[in-house]
Short mmCIF file of C-alpha atoms in Angstrom, two decimals:
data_model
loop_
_atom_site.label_atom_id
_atom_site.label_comp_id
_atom_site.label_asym_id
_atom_site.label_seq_id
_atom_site.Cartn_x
_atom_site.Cartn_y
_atom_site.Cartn_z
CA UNK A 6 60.43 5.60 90.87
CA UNK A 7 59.39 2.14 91.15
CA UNK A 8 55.68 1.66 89.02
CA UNK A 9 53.41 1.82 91.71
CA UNK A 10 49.81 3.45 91.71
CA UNK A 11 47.27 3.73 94.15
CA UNK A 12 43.47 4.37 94.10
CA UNK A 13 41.92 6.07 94.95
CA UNK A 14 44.20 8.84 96.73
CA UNK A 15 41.82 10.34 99.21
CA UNK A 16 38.89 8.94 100.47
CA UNK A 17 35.64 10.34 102.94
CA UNK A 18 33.59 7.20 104.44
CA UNK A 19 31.10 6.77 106.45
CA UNK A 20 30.91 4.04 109.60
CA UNK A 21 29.86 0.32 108.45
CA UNK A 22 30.19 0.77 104.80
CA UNK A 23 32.86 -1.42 102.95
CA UNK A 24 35.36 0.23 100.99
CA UNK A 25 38.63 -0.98 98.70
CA UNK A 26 41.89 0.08 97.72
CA UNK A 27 43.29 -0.69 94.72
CA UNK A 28 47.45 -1.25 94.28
CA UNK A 29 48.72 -1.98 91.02
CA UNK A 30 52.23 -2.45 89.60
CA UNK A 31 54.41 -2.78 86.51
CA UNK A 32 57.30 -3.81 88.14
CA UNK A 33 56.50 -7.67 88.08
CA UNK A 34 57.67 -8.23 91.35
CA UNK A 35 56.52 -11.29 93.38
CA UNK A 36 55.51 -9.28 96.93
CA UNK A 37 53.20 -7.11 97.68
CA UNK A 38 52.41 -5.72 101.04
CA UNK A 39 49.45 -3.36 102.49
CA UNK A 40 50.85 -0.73 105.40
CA UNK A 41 49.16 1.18 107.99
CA UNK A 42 50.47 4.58 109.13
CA UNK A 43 49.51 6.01 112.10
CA UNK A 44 51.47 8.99 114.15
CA UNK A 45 53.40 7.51 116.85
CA UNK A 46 52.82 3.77 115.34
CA UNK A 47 55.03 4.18 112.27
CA UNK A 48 54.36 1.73 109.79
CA UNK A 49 52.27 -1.33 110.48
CA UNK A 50 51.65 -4.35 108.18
CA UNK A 51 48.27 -5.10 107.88
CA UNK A 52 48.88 -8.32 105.21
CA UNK A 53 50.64 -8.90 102.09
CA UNK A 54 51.15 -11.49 99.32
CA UNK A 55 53.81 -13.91 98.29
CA UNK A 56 52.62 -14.51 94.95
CA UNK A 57 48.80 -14.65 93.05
CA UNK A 58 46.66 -15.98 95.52
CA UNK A 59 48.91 -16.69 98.06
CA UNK A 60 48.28 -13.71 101.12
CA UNK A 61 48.99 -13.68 105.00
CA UNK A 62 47.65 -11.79 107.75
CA UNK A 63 50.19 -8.72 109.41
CA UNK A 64 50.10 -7.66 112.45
CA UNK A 65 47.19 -5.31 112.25
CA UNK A 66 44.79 -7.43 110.50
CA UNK A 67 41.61 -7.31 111.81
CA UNK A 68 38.98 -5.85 109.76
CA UNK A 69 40.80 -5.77 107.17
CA UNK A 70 40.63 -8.62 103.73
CA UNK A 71 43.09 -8.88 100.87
CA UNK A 72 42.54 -10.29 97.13
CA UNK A 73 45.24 -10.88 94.89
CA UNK A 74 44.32 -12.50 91.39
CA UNK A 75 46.73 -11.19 89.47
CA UNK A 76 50.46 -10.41 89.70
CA UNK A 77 49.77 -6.63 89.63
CA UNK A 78 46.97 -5.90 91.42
CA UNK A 79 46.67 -6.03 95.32
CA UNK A 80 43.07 -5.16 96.40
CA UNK A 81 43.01 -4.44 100.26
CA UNK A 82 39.26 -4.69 101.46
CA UNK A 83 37.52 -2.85 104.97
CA UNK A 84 34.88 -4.96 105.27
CA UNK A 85 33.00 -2.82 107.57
CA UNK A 86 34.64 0.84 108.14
CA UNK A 87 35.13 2.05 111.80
CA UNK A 88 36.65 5.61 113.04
CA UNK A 89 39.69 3.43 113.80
CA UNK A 90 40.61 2.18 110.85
CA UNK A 91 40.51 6.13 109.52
CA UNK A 92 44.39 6.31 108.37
CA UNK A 93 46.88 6.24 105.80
CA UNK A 94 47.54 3.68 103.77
CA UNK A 95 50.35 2.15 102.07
CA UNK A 96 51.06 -0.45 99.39
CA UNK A 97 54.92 -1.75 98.53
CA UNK A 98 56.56 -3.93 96.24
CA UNK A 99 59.65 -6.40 96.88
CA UNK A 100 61.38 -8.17 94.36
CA UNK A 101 62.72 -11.70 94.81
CA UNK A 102 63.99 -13.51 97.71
CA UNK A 103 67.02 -12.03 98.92
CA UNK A 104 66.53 -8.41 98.13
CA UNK A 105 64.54 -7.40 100.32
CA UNK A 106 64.29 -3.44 99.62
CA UNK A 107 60.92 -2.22 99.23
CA UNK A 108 59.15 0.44 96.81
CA UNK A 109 56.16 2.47 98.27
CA UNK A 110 53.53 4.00 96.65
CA UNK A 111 51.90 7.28 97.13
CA UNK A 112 49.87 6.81 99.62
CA UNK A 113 45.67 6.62 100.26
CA UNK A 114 44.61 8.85 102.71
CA UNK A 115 41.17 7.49 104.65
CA UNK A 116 38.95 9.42 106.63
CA UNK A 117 35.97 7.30 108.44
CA UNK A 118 33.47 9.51 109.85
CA UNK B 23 58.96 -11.60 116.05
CA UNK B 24 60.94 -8.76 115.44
CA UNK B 25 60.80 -5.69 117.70
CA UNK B 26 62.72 -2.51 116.69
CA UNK B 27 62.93 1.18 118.79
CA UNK B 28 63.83 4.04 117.27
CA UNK B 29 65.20 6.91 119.14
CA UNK B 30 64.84 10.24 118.88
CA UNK B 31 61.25 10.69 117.97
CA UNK B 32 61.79 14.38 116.94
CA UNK B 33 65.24 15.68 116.11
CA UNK B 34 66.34 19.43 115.39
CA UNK B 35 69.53 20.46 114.19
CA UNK B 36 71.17 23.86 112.47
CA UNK B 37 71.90 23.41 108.76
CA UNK B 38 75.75 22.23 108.18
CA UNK B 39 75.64 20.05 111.74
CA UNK B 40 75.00 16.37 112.01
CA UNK B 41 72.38 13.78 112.75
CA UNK B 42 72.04 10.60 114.50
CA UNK B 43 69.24 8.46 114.51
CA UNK B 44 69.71 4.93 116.52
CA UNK B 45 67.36 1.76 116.76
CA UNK B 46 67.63 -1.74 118.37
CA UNK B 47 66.34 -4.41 117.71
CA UNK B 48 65.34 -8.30 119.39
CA UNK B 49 66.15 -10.87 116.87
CA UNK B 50 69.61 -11.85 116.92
CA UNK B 51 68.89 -13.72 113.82
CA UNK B 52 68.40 -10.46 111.81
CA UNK B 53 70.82 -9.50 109.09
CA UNK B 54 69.74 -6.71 107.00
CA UNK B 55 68.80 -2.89 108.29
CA UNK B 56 67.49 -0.64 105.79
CA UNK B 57 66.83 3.13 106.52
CA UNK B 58 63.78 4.64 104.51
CA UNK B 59 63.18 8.68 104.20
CA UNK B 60 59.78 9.79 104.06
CA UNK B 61 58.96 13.42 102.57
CA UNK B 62 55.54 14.93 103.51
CA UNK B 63 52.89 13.86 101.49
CA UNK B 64 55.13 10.67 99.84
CA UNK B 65 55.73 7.24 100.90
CA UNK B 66 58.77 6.30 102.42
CA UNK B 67 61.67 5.59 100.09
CA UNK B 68 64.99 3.49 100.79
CA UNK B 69 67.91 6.00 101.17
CA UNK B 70 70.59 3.28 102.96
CA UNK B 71 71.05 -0.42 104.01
CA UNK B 72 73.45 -3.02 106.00
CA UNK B 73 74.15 -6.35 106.41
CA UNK B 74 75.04 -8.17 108.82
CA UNK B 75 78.66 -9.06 107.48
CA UNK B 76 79.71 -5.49 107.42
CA UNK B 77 80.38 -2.73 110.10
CA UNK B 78 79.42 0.54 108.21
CA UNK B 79 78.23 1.53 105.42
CA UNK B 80 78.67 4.97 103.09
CA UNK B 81 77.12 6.88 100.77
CA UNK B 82 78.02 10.48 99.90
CA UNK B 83 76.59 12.30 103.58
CA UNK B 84 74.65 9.29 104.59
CA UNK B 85 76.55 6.34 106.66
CA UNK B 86 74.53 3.52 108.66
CA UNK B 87 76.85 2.06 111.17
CA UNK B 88 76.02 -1.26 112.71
CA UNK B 89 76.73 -3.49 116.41
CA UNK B 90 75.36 -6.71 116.12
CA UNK B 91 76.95 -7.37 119.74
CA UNK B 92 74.57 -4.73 121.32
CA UNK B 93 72.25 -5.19 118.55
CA UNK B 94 71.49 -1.90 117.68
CA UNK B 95 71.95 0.48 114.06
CA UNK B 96 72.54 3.88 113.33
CA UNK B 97 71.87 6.84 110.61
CA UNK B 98 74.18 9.47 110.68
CA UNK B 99 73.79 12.35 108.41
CA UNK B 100 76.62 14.78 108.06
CA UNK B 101 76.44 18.39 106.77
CA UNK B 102 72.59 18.19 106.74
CA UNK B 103 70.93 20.50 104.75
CA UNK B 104 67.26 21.85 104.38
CA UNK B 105 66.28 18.80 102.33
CA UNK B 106 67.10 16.39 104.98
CA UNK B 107 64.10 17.23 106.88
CA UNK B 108 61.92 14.22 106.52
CA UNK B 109 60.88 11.59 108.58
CA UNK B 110 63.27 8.56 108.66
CA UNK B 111 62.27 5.13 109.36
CA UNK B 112 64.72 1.96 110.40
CA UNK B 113 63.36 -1.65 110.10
CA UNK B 114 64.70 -5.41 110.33
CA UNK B 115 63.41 -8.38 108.64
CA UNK B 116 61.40 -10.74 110.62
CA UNK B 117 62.86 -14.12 110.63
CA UNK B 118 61.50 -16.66 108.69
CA UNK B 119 58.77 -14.38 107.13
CA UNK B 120 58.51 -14.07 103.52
CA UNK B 121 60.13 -10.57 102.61
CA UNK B 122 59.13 -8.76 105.50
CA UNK B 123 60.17 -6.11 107.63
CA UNK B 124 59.49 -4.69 111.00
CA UNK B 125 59.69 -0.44 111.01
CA UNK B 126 60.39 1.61 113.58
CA UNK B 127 57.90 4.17 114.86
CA UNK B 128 60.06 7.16 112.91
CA UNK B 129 62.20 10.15 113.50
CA UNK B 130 61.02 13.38 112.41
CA UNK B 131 64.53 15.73 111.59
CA UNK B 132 63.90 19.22 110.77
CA UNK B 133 66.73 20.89 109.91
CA UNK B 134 67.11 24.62 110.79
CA UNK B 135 68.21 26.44 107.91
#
């Protein structure tokens, strides 16, 4: 399996508070990429990062912020938490331009009450 | 962008028959169809892929067959067995987008032992 953690696993929030999830690598690869899953939606892109510093919004984006200062960590930040952003969520890995396969992580399961 | 459907949603079949799974998609500019599995409680993980510059592809009980006329892909899983069930997700690259990938909503197989 490709050397991808996420933290925390499983997480209880309440409405309006912030909360971040961590994704970190060993892989060294160059993109990273934060994933909504939702039944009937499969999996949605919410933004990801061509390289340290360098993000762009998915198609889900609102509400949601990304950080990435280093090559190995992708932070993925709900500024405010609402019932709606209450999901799973996934972080993958793609190597370099032209093979495009991507590694998922294990998963962070949110609840937002 | 990229829009793929994924057909069926839910899929049941006796142990020892076959599966087909089929999605479209928009952009004729697309070249590269990967097929992720998904076990419960894991994130999805690439079991197949295509390009555009072949017609089918094998791999032990797996095959992905392609139409880039009718622009439209398909899994087909021969003598399934109880560890097939999963759910399996097709995607397609969005054009001109750094790395990334458009998924279909998912197929959930069970397979009937």
């Amino acid at each position: 399996d490709a050397g991808i953690t996420q933290s925390p696993r499983h997480k209880v929030t309440e409405t309006g508070t912030p909360v971040t999830l961590r994704c970190h690598q060993t892989e060294n690869h160059r993109y990273m990429y934060w994933y909504r899953q939702d039944p009937g939606h499969g999996l949605r892109l919410i933004h990801y990062s061509y390289g340290v510093k360098d993000t762009d919004k998915g198609e889900v984006s609102d509400g949601y912020s990304v950080s990435r200062s280093k090559t190995e960590d992708f932070l993925l930040t709900l500024e405010s938490a609402t019932s709606s952003q209450t999901s799973v969520y996934f972080c993958a890995i793609s190597a370099s331009q032209g093979t495009e396969t991507q590694y998922f992580g294990p998963g962070t399961r949110l609840l937002v009450l | 962008g990229e829009n793929v459907e994924q057909h069926p949603s839910t899929l049941s079949v006796q142990e020892g028959d076959s599966a087909v799974i089929k999605c479209t998609y928009s952009d004729s500019a697309s070249n590269y169809f990967p097929w992720y599995k998904q076990e419960l409680g894991k994130g999805p993980q690439l079991i197949i892929d295509i390009r555009s510059n072949v017609g089918e592809k094998k791999d032990q009980r797996i095959a992905v067959t392609l139409n880039k006329t009718a622009k439209h892909f398909s899994l087909h899983i021969t003598e399934t067995q109880p560890e097939d069930s999963a759910v399996y997700f097709c995607a397609a690259p969005v054009t001109g987008g750094y790395q990334k990938v458009t998924f279909g909503t998912g197929t959930k197989l069970q397979v009937i032992p």
